[in-house]
Coordinates of C-alpha atoms and ligand atoms in Angstrom, one line a residue:
X1 CA 9.6 17.5 27.0
X2 CA 12.3 18.6 29.6
X3 CA 13.0 16.2 32.3
X4 CA 14.0 17.8 35.6
X5 CA 13.5 14.9 37.9
X6 CA 11.7 11.6 38.2
X7 CA 8.8 11.7 35.8
X8 CA 7.9 8.1 35.1
X9 CA 5.0 6.5 37.0
X10 CA 3.6 3.0 36.8
X11 CA 0.2 3.1 35.1
X12 CA -2.7 1.9 37.3
X13 CA -3.8 -1.5 36.2
X14 CA -7.2 -0.4 34.9
X15 CA -5.6 2.2 32.6
X16 CA -3.1 -0.4 31.4
X17 CA -5.9 -2.8 30.6
X18 CA -7.7 -0.2 28.6
X19 CA -4.8 0.1 26.4
X20 CA -5.0 -2.7 23.9
X21 CA -1.9 -4.9 24.5
X22 CA 0.1 -5.8 21.5
X23 CA 3.2 -7.5 20.3
X24 CA 5.6 -4.6 19.7
X25 CA 8.7 -6.3 18.5
X26 CA 8.4 -8.2 15.3
X27 CA 11.6 -7.5 13.6
X28 CA 14.6 -5.1 13.8
X29 CA 12.5 -2.4 12.1
X30 CA 10.1 -2.4 15.1
X31 CA 13.0 -1.5 17.4
X32 CA 14.1 1.3 15.0
X33 CA 10.6 2.7 15.1
X34 CA 10.2 2.6 18.9
X35 CA 13.6 4.0 19.7
X36 CA 13.4 6.8 17.1
X37 CA 9.9 7.7 18.3
X38 CA 11.1 7.8 21.9
X39 CA 13.9 10.2 20.8
X40 CA 11.4 12.4 19.1
X41 CA 9.2 12.4 22.2
X42 CA 12.2 13.3 24.3
X43 CA 12.4 16.5 22.3
X44 CA 15.6 15.7 20.4
X45 CA 16.7 17.9 17.5
X46 CA 19.4 15.5 16.3
X47 CA 18.9 11.8 16.1
X48 CA 21.4 9.2 14.9
X49 CA 20.5 5.6 13.9
X50 CA 23.3 3.1 13.8
X51 CA 22.5 -0.4 12.5
X52 CA 24.7 -3.4 12.1
X53 CA 23.8 -6.5 10.1
X54 CA 20.3 -5.3 9.2
X55 CA 19.6 -4.9 12.9
X56 CA 20.3 -8.4 13.9
X57 CA 23.4 -7.5 16.0
X58 CA 22.8 -3.9 16.7
X59 CA 20.2 -1.1 16.6
X60 CA 21.4 2.0 18.3
X61 CA 19.7 5.4 18.6
X62 CA 21.5 8.4 19.9
X63 CA 19.6 11.5 20.7
X64 CA 20.2 14.9 22.2
X65 CA 16.8 15.0 23.9
X66 CA 15.8 15.3 27.6
X67 CA 17.6 12.3 28.9
X68 CA 16.4 10.2 31.9
X69 CA 17.2 10.5 35.6
X70 CA 18.7 7.5 37.2
X71 CA 15.4 6.1 38.6
X72 CA 13.6 6.9 35.3
X73 CA 16.2 4.9 33.4
X74 CA 15.5 1.9 35.6
X75 CA 11.7 2.4 35.4
X76 CA 11.7 2.9 31.6
X77 CA 12.2 -0.8 31.1
X78 CA 9.2 -1.8 33.3
X79 CA 6.0 -2.7 31.5
X80 CA 3.4 0.1 31.5
X81 CA 6.0 2.6 32.7
X82 CA 5.5 5.8 30.8
X83 CA 5.9 9.5 31.4
X84 CA 3.5 10.3 28.7
X85 CA 0.0 9.6 30.1
X86 CA -1.4 9.4 33.6
X87 CA -5.1 8.7 33.1
X88 CA -7.4 7.2 30.5
X89 CA -8.5 10.6 29.4
X90 CA -4.9 11.5 28.4
X91 CA -5.1 8.8 25.7
X92 CA -7.6 11.0 23.9
X93 CA -5.4 14.1 23.9
X94 CA -2.1 12.3 23.1
X95 CA 0.6 14.5 21.4
X96 CA 3.5 12.1 21.7
X97 CA 4.4 9.0 19.6
X98 CA 4.5 6.6 22.6
X99 CA 2.1 6.3 25.5
X100 CA 1.7 2.6 26.2
X101 CA 4.9 2.4 28.1
X102 CA 5.6 -1.1 26.9
X103 CA 8.0 -0.8 24.1
X104 CA 11.2 -0.7 26.1
X105 CA 10.0 -3.5 28.3
X106 CA 9.2 -5.7 25.3
X107 CA 12.5 -5.0 23.6
X108 CA 14.4 -5.7 26.8
X109 CA 12.8 -9.1 27.1
X110 CA 14.2 -10.3 23.8
X111 CA 17.6 -8.6 23.4
X112 CA 20.6 -7.2 25.3
X113 CA 20.3 -3.5 26.2
X114 CA 23.0 -1.0 26.8
X115 CA 21.5 2.4 27.6
X116 CA 23.4 5.6 28.6
X117 CA 21.6 8.8 29.4
X118 CA 22.0 12.1 31.1
X119 CA 19.6 14.9 31.9
X120 CA 20.4 18.6 32.2
X121 CA 20.1 18.5 36.0
X122 CA 22.7 15.9 36.5
X123 CA 26.5 16.2 36.5
X124 CA 27.2 12.7 35.1
X125 CA 25.0 10.3 33.3
X126 CA 24.0 6.8 34.0
X127 CA 24.4 3.5 32.2
X128 CA 22.1 0.4 32.5
X129 CA 22.8 -3.0 31.1
X130 CA 19.9 -5.5 30.7
X131 CA 19.9 -9.0 29.4
X132 CA 16.7 -11.0 28.7
X133 CA 14.7 -8.6 30.9
X134 CA 17.2 -8.9 33.9
X135 CA 19.2 -5.9 35.0
X136 CA 22.9 -6.9 34.8
X137 CA 24.6 -3.7 35.8
X138 CA 23.9 0.0 36.6
X139 CA 26.7 2.5 36.9
X140 CA 27.5 6.2 36.5
X141 CA 28.8 7.0 33.0
X142 CA 29.9 10.2 31.2
X143 CA 27.5 11.3 28.5
X144 CA 26.3 14.5 27.0
X145 CA 22.6 15.5 27.5
X146 CA 20.4 12.9 25.9
X147 CA 20.2 9.2 25.5
X148 CA 22.1 6.5 23.6
X149 CA 20.2 3.2 23.6
X150 CA 21.7 0.1 22.0
X151 CA 19.7 -3.0 21.4
X152 CA 22.1 -5.9 20.7
X153 CA 21.6 -9.5 19.4
X154 CA 17.9 -9.3 18.9
X155 CA 16.0 -12.5 19.7
X156 CA 19.3 -14.1 21.1
X157 CA 17.1 -15.8 23.7
X158 CA 14.2 -16.7 21.3
X159 CA 15.7 -18.8 18.4
X160 CA 12.3 -19.4 16.9
X161 CA 11.8 -15.7 16.4
X162 CA 15.3 -15.2 15.2
X163 CA 14.9 -17.8 12.5
X164 CA 11.8 -16.1 11.4
X165 CA 13.7 -13.0 10.3
X166 CA 14.0 -12.5 6.5
X167 CA 17.1 -11.8 4.5
X168 CA 19.2 -8.8 5.4
X169 CA 18.0 -7.1 2.4
X170 CA 14.3 -7.4 3.4
X171 CA 15.0 -6.5 7.0
X172 CA 17.0 -3.5 6.0
X173 CA 14.2 -2.3 3.7
X174 CA 11.8 -2.4 6.6
X175 CA 14.2 -0.5 8.7
X176 CA 14.7 2.1 6.0
X177 CA 10.9 2.5 5.7
X178 CA 10.4 3.0 9.4
X179 CA 13.3 5.5 9.4
X180 CA 11.8 7.5 6.5
X181 CA 8.3 7.5 8.1
X182 CA 9.6 9.3 11.1
X183 CA 12.0 11.5 9.1
X184 CA 9.2 12.6 6.8
X185 CA 7.0 13.5 9.8
X186 CA 9.7 15.6 11.5
X187 CA 11.6 17.7 8.9
X188 CA 12.9 20.1 11.6
X189 CA 14.9 17.3 13.3
X190 CA 18.2 16.3 11.8
X191 CA 18.7 12.6 11.2
X192 CA 21.6 10.4 10.3
X193 CA 21.4 6.7 9.5
X194 CA 24.4 4.4 9.2
X195 CA 24.4 0.8 8.3
X196 CA 27.6 -1.3 8.9
X197 CA 29.5 2.0 9.2
X198 CA 28.3 3.2 5.8
X199 CA 26.2 6.4 5.6
X200 CA 22.7 5.7 4.3
X201 CA 20.9 9.1 4.9
X202 CA 22.1 12.4 6.2
X203 CA 19.1 14.6 6.6
X204 CA 19.5 18.2 7.7
X205 CA 16.8 20.2 9.4
X206 CA 14.7 22.1 6.8
X207 CA 11.2 22.5 5.4
X208 CA 9.1 19.6 4.2
X209 CA 9.9 20.0 0.5
X210 CA 13.7 20.0 1.3
X211 CA 13.2 16.9 3.4
X212 CA 11.4 15.0 0.6
X213 CA 14.0 16.1 -2.0
X214 CA 16.9 15.1 0.4
X215 CA 15.4 11.6 0.6
X216 CA 14.0 11.0 -2.9
X217 CA 16.4 13.0 -4.9
X218 CA 16.3 16.2 -7.0
X219 CA 14.2 14.7 -9.7
X220 CA 11.2 14.6 -7.5
X221 CA 11.2 18.3 -6.9
X222 CA 9.5 19.3 -10.1
X223 CA 6.9 16.6 -9.6
X224 CA 5.5 17.9 -6.4
X225 CA 2.1 19.6 -6.4
X226 CA 1.4 21.3 -3.1
X227 CA -1.9 20.5 -1.3
X228 CA -3.4 22.8 1.3
X229 CA -6.9 22.8 2.7
X230 CA -8.3 23.8 6.0
X231 CA -11.8 22.9 7.3
X232 CA -13.3 22.6 10.8
X233 CA -12.6 18.9 11.0
X234 CA -9.2 18.5 9.3
X235 CA -6.3 20.5 8.1
X236 CA -4.4 19.0 5.1
X237 CA -1.0 19.9 3.8
X238 CA 1.8 18.3 1.9
X239 CA 2.3 17.2 -1.7
X240 CA 1.1 14.8 -4.3
X241 CA 3.2 13.7 -7.3
X242 CA 2.1 14.8 -10.8
X243 CA 0.4 12.0 -12.7
X244 CA 3.4 11.5 -15.0
X245 CA 5.5 10.6 -12.0
X246 CA 3.1 7.8 -10.9
X247 CA 4.5 4.3 -11.0
X248 CA 3.1 0.9 -11.4
X249 CA 4.6 -0.4 -8.2
X250 CA 3.7 1.1 -4.9
X251 CA 6.3 3.5 -3.9
X252 CA 6.1 6.8 -2.2
X253 CA 2.7 6.8 -0.5
X254 CA 2.7 8.5 2.9
X255 CA -0.1 9.6 5.1
X256 CA 0.5 11.2 8.4
X257 CA -2.1 12.1 11.0
X258 CA -0.9 14.5 13.6
X259 CA 2.7 13.7 12.5
X260 CA 2.3 10.0 13.0
X261 CA 2.6 7.8 9.9
X262 CA -0.5 5.8 9.3
X263 CA -1.7 3.2 6.8
X264 CA -5.1 3.8 5.4
X265 CA -6.4 2.0 2.4
X266 CA -9.5 4.1 2.8
X267 CA -7.8 7.4 2.5
X268 CA -5.6 6.0 -0.2
X269 CA -8.8 5.5 -2.1
X270 CA -9.7 9.2 -1.8
X271 CA -6.4 10.0 -3.5
X272 CA -6.8 7.5 -6.3
X273 CA -10.3 8.8 -6.9
X274 CA -8.9 12.3 -7.2
X275 CA -6.5 11.1 -9.8
X276 CA -9.2 9.2 -11.7
X277 CA -8.8 9.6 -15.4
X278 CA -5.3 11.0 -15.0
X279 CA -3.6 7.7 -14.6
X280 CA -3.6 4.5 -16.6
X281 CA -4.9 1.4 -14.8
X282 CA -2.9 0.2 -11.9
X283 CA -0.6 3.2 -11.7
X284 CA -0.3 4.6 -8.2
X285 CA 0.3 8.3 -7.6
X286 CA 2.9 9.3 -5.0
X287 CA 1.9 11.5 -2.1
X288 CA 3.1 12.9 1.1
X289 CA 0.0 14.1 3.0
X290 CA -0.3 15.5 6.5
X291 CA -3.6 15.6 8.2
X292 CA -4.1 17.5 11.4
X293 CA -7.1 16.4 13.4
X294 CA -8.3 17.1 16.9
X295 CA -6.8 14.1 18.8
X296 CA -10.1 13.5 20.6
X297 CA -11.7 12.7 17.2
X298 CA -9.4 9.9 16.4
X299 CA -8.5 6.6 18.1
X300 CA -4.9 5.5 17.6
X301 CA -5.2 2.7 20.0
X302 CA -6.6 0.1 17.8
X303 CA -3.3 -1.3 16.5
X304 CA -0.3 -2.2 18.6
X305 CA 2.2 -0.4 16.4
X306 CA -0.3 2.5 16.1
X307 CA -0.1 2.5 12.3
X308 CA -3.9 2.4 12.0
X309 CA -6.4 4.8 13.4
X310 CA -10.1 5.2 13.5
X311 CA -11.5 8.6 12.6
X312 CA -14.8 9.9 14.0
X313 CA -15.5 11.8 10.8
X314 CA -14.3 9.2 8.3
X315 CA -16.6 10.2 5.4
X316 CA -16.1 13.9 5.7
X317 CA -12.3 13.5 5.9
X318 CA -12.4 11.3 2.8
X319 CA -14.4 13.9 0.9
X320 CA -12.2 16.8 2.0
X321 CA -9.1 15.0 1.0
X322 CA -10.3 13.9 -2.4
X323 CA -11.6 17.4 -3.3
X324 CA -8.4 19.1 -2.0
X325 CA -6.2 16.9 -4.2
X326 CA -8.5 17.3 -7.2
X327 CA -8.5 21.0 -6.7
X328 CA -4.8 21.3 -6.6
X329 CA -4.4 19.0 -9.7
X330 CA -6.8 21.3 -11.5
X331 CA -5.2 24.5 -10.3
X332 CA -1.8 23.4 -11.4
X333 CA -3.2 22.6 -14.8
X334 CA -2.7 18.9 -14.7
X335 CA -5.4 17.7 -17.1
X336 CA -5.7 14.5 -19.0
X337 CA -4.2 14.9 -22.4
X338 CA -6.8 14.3 -25.1
X339 CA -5.7 12.3 -28.0
X340 CA -7.7 13.6 -30.9
X341 CA -6.7 10.9 -33.3
X342 CA -8.5 8.4 -31.3
X343 CA -11.4 10.4 -30.0
X344 CA -14.5 8.6 -31.3
X345 CA -16.5 11.8 -31.4
X346 CA -14.2 12.9 -34.2
X347 CA -13.5 9.5 -35.8
X348 CA -17.1 8.9 -36.6
X349 CA -18.1 12.1 -38.2
X350 CA -19.8 10.8 -41.3
X351 CA -18.0 11.3 -44.6
X352 CA -19.7 13.6 -47.1
X353 CA -22.5 12.0 -49.0
X354 CA -21.8 11.4 -52.7
X355 CA -24.7 13.4 -53.8
X356 CA -26.3 16.3 -52.0
X357 CA -25.0 19.1 -49.9
X358 CA -22.1 18.8 -47.6
X359 CA -23.2 19.3 -44.1
X360 CA -20.6 20.9 -41.8
X361 CA -19.9 18.2 -39.2
X362 CA -21.1 19.2 -35.8
X363 CA -18.5 19.1 -33.1
X364 CA -20.2 18.5 -29.8
X365 CA -18.7 20.3 -26.9
X366 CA -19.8 19.1 -23.5
X367 CA -19.7 22.1 -21.3
X368 CA -20.3 20.0 -18.2
X369 CA -17.3 17.8 -19.0
X370 CA -15.1 17.6 -16.0
X371 CA -12.0 15.6 -16.7
X372 CA -11.8 14.8 -13.0
X373 CA -15.2 13.3 -12.7
X374 CA -16.0 11.2 -15.7
X375 CA -15.2 7.6 -16.4
X376 CA -12.3 7.1 -18.8
X377 CA -13.4 7.7 -22.3
X378 CA -12.2 5.3 -25.0
X379 CA -9.6 7.8 -26.1
X380 CA -7.9 7.4 -22.8
X381 CA -8.0 3.6 -22.7
X382 CA -5.0 2.3 -24.6
X383 CA -6.0 -0.6 -26.8
X384 CA -2.7 -2.0 -28.2
X385 CA -4.1 -3.8 -31.2
X386 CA -6.1 -2.1 -33.8
X387 CA -8.3 -5.1 -34.6
X388 CA -9.6 -5.0 -31.1
X389 CA -9.8 -1.2 -30.9
X390 CA -12.2 -1.2 -33.8
X391 CA -14.9 -2.5 -31.6
X392 CA -14.0 -1.5 -28.1
X393 CA -14.4 2.1 -29.0
X394 CA -18.0 1.5 -29.8
X395 CA -18.5 -0.7 -26.9
X396 CA -17.2 1.3 -24.0
X397 CA -18.7 4.5 -25.1
X398 CA -22.2 4.6 -23.7
X399 CA -23.1 7.6 -25.8
X400 CA -23.2 5.4 -28.8
X401 CA -25.7 2.7 -28.0
X402 CA -26.3 2.1 -31.7
X403 CA -22.9 0.7 -31.9
X404 CA -23.1 -1.6 -29.0
X405 CA -23.3 -4.7 -31.1
X406 CA -21.6 -3.9 -34.3
X407 CA -21.1 -6.2 -37.2
X408 CA -17.7 -7.3 -36.2
X409 CA -18.8 -8.1 -32.8
X410 CA -21.7 -10.2 -34.0
X411 CA -19.2 -11.9 -36.3
X412 CA -17.0 -12.7 -33.4
X413 CA -19.8 -14.3 -31.4
X414 CA -20.3 -16.7 -34.2
X415 CA -16.6 -17.3 -34.4
X416 CA -15.2 -20.8 -33.7
X417 CA -12.7 -21.1 -30.8
X418 CA -10.6 -24.2 -30.6
X419 CA -8.5 -25.4 -27.8
X420 CA -5.1 -26.6 -28.7
X421 CA -2.8 -28.8 -26.6
X422 CA -5.0 -28.1 -23.6
X423 CA -3.1 -24.8 -23.3
X424 CA -4.2 -22.4 -26.0
X425 CA -7.3 -21.1 -27.5
X426 CA -7.1 -20.5 -31.2
X427 CA -9.5 -18.2 -33.0
X428 CA -9.4 -15.7 -35.8
X429 CA -10.2 -12.1 -36.1
X430 CA -10.1 -9.8 -39.1
X431 CA -8.0 -12.2 -41.1
X432 CA -5.6 -12.7 -38.3
X433 CA -5.0 -15.8 -36.3
X434 CA -5.1 -15.4 -32.6
X435 CA -3.4 -17.8 -30.2
X436 CA -4.4 -17.1 -26.6
X437 CA -2.8 -18.5 -23.5
X438 CA -5.8 -19.9 -21.6
X439 CA -4.3 -19.5 -18.2
X440 CA -3.2 -15.9 -18.5
X441 CA -6.4 -15.0 -20.3
X442 CA -8.5 -16.4 -17.4
X443 CA -6.2 -14.7 -14.9
X444 CA -7.0 -11.3 -16.4
X445 CA -10.7 -12.0 -16.7
X446 CA -10.9 -12.9 -13.0
X447 CA -8.6 -10.0 -12.0
X448 CA -10.8 -7.5 -13.7
X449 CA -13.9 -8.9 -12.1
X450 CA -12.3 -8.9 -8.7
X451 CA -11.2 -5.3 -9.1
X452 CA -14.8 -4.4 -9.1
X453 CA -15.5 -6.6 -6.1
X454 CA -12.8 -4.8 -4.3
X455 CA -15.1 -1.8 -4.3
X456 CA -17.3 -3.6 -1.9
X457 CA -19.6 -5.6 -4.2
X458 CA -18.1 -9.0 -3.5
X459 CA -20.2 -12.0 -3.4
X460 CA -19.3 -14.2 -0.5
X461 CA -20.0 -17.9 0.3
X462 CA -20.1 -19.0 3.9
X463 CA -18.4 -22.3 4.6
X464 CA -20.1 -25.1 6.6
X465 CA -16.6 -26.2 7.7
X466 CA -14.2 -23.3 8.0
X467 CA -10.8 -23.9 6.4
X468 CA -8.1 -23.8 9.2
X469 CA -4.5 -22.9 8.5
X470 CA -1.8 -23.2 11.1
X471 CA 0.2 -20.0 11.3
X472 CA 2.2 -18.0 13.8
X473 CA 1.9 -14.6 15.6
X474 CA 3.9 -12.6 13.1
X475 CA 1.9 -13.9 10.1
X476 CA -1.4 -13.3 11.9
X477 CA -0.4 -9.8 12.7
X478 CA 0.4 -9.2 9.0
X479 CA -3.0 -10.6 8.0
X480 CA -4.8 -8.4 10.6
X481 CA -3.3 -5.4 8.9
X482 CA -5.2 -6.3 5.7
X483 CA -8.3 -7.7 7.4
X484 CA -10.5 -4.8 6.0
X485 CA -9.3 -5.6 2.5
X486 CA -10.0 -9.3 2.9
X487 CA -13.6 -8.4 4.0
X488 CA -14.1 -6.2 1.0
X489 CA -13.3 -9.2 -1.2
X490 CA -15.7 -11.5 0.6
X491 CA -13.3 -13.3 3.0
X492 CA -14.3 -13.8 6.6
X493 CA -11.3 -14.6 8.7
X494 CA -10.9 -15.2 12.4
X495 CA -7.8 -15.8 14.4
X496 CA -7.7 -18.3 17.2
X497 CA -4.3 -18.4 18.8
X498 CA -2.0 -19.6 16.0
X499 CA -4.8 -20.8 13.8
X500 CA -6.3 -18.8 10.9
X501 CA -9.9 -19.8 10.4
X502 CA -11.5 -18.9 7.1
X503 CA -15.3 -18.9 7.5
X504 CA -16.3 -17.4 4.2
X505 CA -14.8 -16.9 0.7
X506 CA -15.3 -14.9 -2.4
X507 CA -17.6 -17.0 -4.7
X508 CA -14.8 -17.2 -7.2
X509 CA -12.6 -19.2 -4.9
X510 CA -12.7 -22.9 -4.3
X511 CA -12.2 -24.2 -0.8
X512 CA -9.1 -26.2 -1.6
X513 CA -7.3 -23.2 -3.1
X514 CA -7.5 -21.3 0.2
X515 CA -4.2 -22.5 1.8
X516 CA -2.2 -21.5 -1.3
X517 CA -3.9 -18.2 -1.6
X518 CA -3.1 -17.3 2.1
X519 CA 0.5 -18.5 1.6
X520 CA 0.7 -16.1 -1.3
X521 CA -0.9 -13.2 0.7
X522 CA 1.7 -13.7 3.4
X523 CA 4.6 -13.9 1.1
X524 CA 3.5 -10.7 -0.5
X525 CA 2.9 -9.0 2.9
X526 CA 6.4 -10.0 4.1
X527 CA 8.2 -8.7 1.1
X528 CA 6.2 -5.6 0.3
X529 CA 4.4 -2.8 2.0
X530 CA 0.7 -2.9 2.2
X531 CA -0.4 0.2 0.4
X532 CA -3.1 -0.8 -2.1
X533 CA -3.1 -4.4 -1.0
X534 CA -6.5 -4.9 -2.8
X535 CA -4.7 -5.0 -6.1
X536 CA -2.4 -7.7 -4.7
X537 CA -5.4 -9.7 -3.4
X538 CA -7.0 -9.6 -6.8
X539 CA -3.8 -10.8 -8.5
X540 CA -3.2 -13.6 -6.1
X541 CA -6.8 -14.9 -6.3
X542 CA -6.7 -14.7 -10.1
X543 CA -3.4 -16.6 -10.2
X544 CA -4.7 -19.4 -7.9
X545 CA -8.1 -19.8 -9.4
X546 CA -7.5 -19.4 -13.2
X547 CA -7.9 -22.3 -15.6
X548 CA -4.5 -24.0 -15.6
X549 CA -2.3 -25.0 -18.5
X550 CA -3.1 -28.6 -19.4
X551 CA -6.8 -28.3 -18.4
X552 CA -9.2 -29.5 -21.1
X553 CA -12.1 -27.2 -21.8
X554 CA -15.5 -27.8 -23.2
X555 CA -16.0 -26.0 -26.6
X556 CA -18.5 -23.7 -24.9
X557 CA -16.0 -22.8 -22.1
X558 CA -13.3 -22.0 -24.6
X559 CA -15.5 -19.7 -26.6
X560 CA -16.8 -18.0 -23.5
X561 CA -13.3 -17.4 -22.2
X562 CA -12.1 -15.9 -25.5
X563 CA -15.1 -13.7 -25.6
X564 CA -14.7 -12.5 -22.0
X565 CA -11.1 -11.7 -22.7
X566 CA -11.7 -9.8 -25.9
X567 CA -14.4 -7.7 -24.2
X568 CA -11.9 -6.3 -21.7
X569 CA -10.6 -2.7 -22.4
X570 CA -7.0 -3.9 -22.2
X571 CA -6.8 -7.6 -23.1
X572 CA -3.1 -7.7 -23.9
X573 CA -1.3 -8.5 -20.6
X574 CA -2.0 -10.7 -17.6
X575 CA -2.2 -9.1 -14.1
X576 CA 1.5 -10.0 -13.7
X577 CA 2.4 -8.2 -17.0
X578 CA 2.8 -11.3 -19.2
X579 CA 1.6 -11.2 -22.8
X580 CA -1.7 -13.1 -23.3
X581 CA -1.9 -13.8 -27.0
X582 CA 0.1 -14.0 -30.2
X583 CA -1.3 -12.8 -33.5
X584 CA -0.3 -14.3 -36.8
X585 CA -0.9 -12.6 -40.1
X586 CA -1.7 -14.4 -43.3
X587 CA 1.5 -13.1 -44.9
X588 CA 3.5 -14.9 -42.3
X589 CA 1.9 -18.1 -43.1
X590 CA 2.1 -17.7 -46.9
X591 CA 5.8 -17.0 -46.6
X592 CA 6.3 -20.3 -44.9
X593 CA 4.3 -22.0 -47.6
X594 CA 6.6 -20.8 -50.4
Ligands
ADP1 P1 6.2 5.0 25.9 O1 7.0 5.7 24.8 O2 5.0 4.4 25.4 O3 6.0 5.9 27.1 P2 8.5 3.3 26.2 O4 8.7 1.9 26.7 O5 8.9 3.5 24.7 O6 7.0 3.8 26.4 O7 9.4 4.3 27.0 C1 9.2 4.3 28.4 C2 9.6 5.7 29.0 O8 11.0 5.8 28.9 C3 9.0 6.9 28.2 O9 7.8 7.2 28.6 C4 10.1 8.0 28.5 O10 9.8 8.6 29.7 C5 11.4 7.2 28.7 N1 12.2 7.2 27.5 C6 12.4 6.2 26.6 N2 13.3 6.6 25.7 C7 13.7 7.8 26.0 C8 14.7 8.7 25.4 N3 15.3 8.4 24.3 N4 14.9 9.9 26.1 C9 14.2 10.2 27.2 N5 13.3 9.4 27.8 C10 13.0 8.2 27.2
MG2 MG1 7.9 4.7 23.2

């Protein structure tokens, strides 16, 4: 966008009102996002980000974009002052990052601003100094074409907000994330990022792959599988990481729609479905995916920071995305590795009868078998202990109904389970003594159940008296980001000012546990990004509702819990990765008895 004169206009009230208002500035990272996006919108090819003290004392963005005229510089800090839209209709054809015209006004209200800018048509540039929303000074200043905007001492006039900021490390991580989101969407723009005078990223203009490698390092290059698909409703490009590069923690998951980073648990699901069978439980594939969609078919106005959007053709986009990813994984020969040693089809070929002819064992080949479509077979589930494996294999394989209740399993049902010290369940299996941590066992049982609820089958209980939790704007905003996830699990949450009102709960959850559960949600949301928050919700509910250490159980309860645990495909570790039981062999005991 080239600015040749005054281009900013005040939006008419009715247009302004149609744009959902929102709290733009939550933390230093919000400023980073708004300023860098403005620089991109101004057509910059080089953008520098300079941050001091994790953004508390300074966030500065220097660009070589269009610059602003002297009147535009002044108007830019008025609410609803934008050069990017004129009418309501324009919102539906938006090509720029910004359009609400409220970012700079919001930032100027809570920080000190020093802006210097120059357009091509001016000899010298202009400088504007604002404090707490009031213009302090405006004067001519020498500057090359472009804009340098410094935001100093964020929240200097709002101590409550300042105190709410997290540690420098956390704030810096948020800043880095915002920076990367823009950098990954604009590989043709050169970026530099400095923190306390140290270089954090120097990103040269290049292609997308080069940009990803510059950011995440050489090792990622060999892991990138290209994705490319074009249909009438959506064009998809970018990369997904090979399955072996997937991590247990959420890491590199990036969706962009029309070059704008968005969060979409729904589209995330399309990717994880495409990876089904290729990844162990809880591993998350990395991806950098770029969707191009007709702007009139999406609504980016539903969220103040515009990180969520509504799609008109949601289902179709989901399907195209999933099949595009599946297709590429297939094409690049990324198949699940079949472990023949554990394949039950082979393991249970009957041994030759003592008398009579030897029949050549038949090897069944399922021609319709598609590794990308079936549920995991037992060979891909990774039972750690053999005693357990011996019956899970029968159990999870529906093709062998005759094995569903085998001898060992029946034996187990008859097995005594004893509670010890109100902490452990003691039982035996195949000559081994099993000592189970009751709390961790129950966590895993609940977690596995909730994971299924997370797919939309949650049972919900409506409360006669809603649970009310006193909160604040920032926290409420964080919760709003995961509202859809909460609904999937059976929560019904409403926000009234600073109060969170919980009207319905998953049936697994007791009313009195609600405050701790929400505290944990918020803690998690503040310290991590929200990709795949459904897993986090399951973990937190499991942690807060599981039978505690020190809780006495009825014999029936103890037995039921042990059974539920040992029926799980992977009973060894709690949702937080802690071991659930100890096994003791007879030899260990007899040694002690010598
Ligand atoms: P929006 O981006 O939604 O229009 P902002 O408050 O972020 O609202 O910016 C207001 C206006 O200031 C923009 O529309 C643009 O005209 C101008 N502006 C802001 N930053 C820059 C910049 N770095 N270079 C040129 N113009 C800018
Ligand atoms: Mg803007």
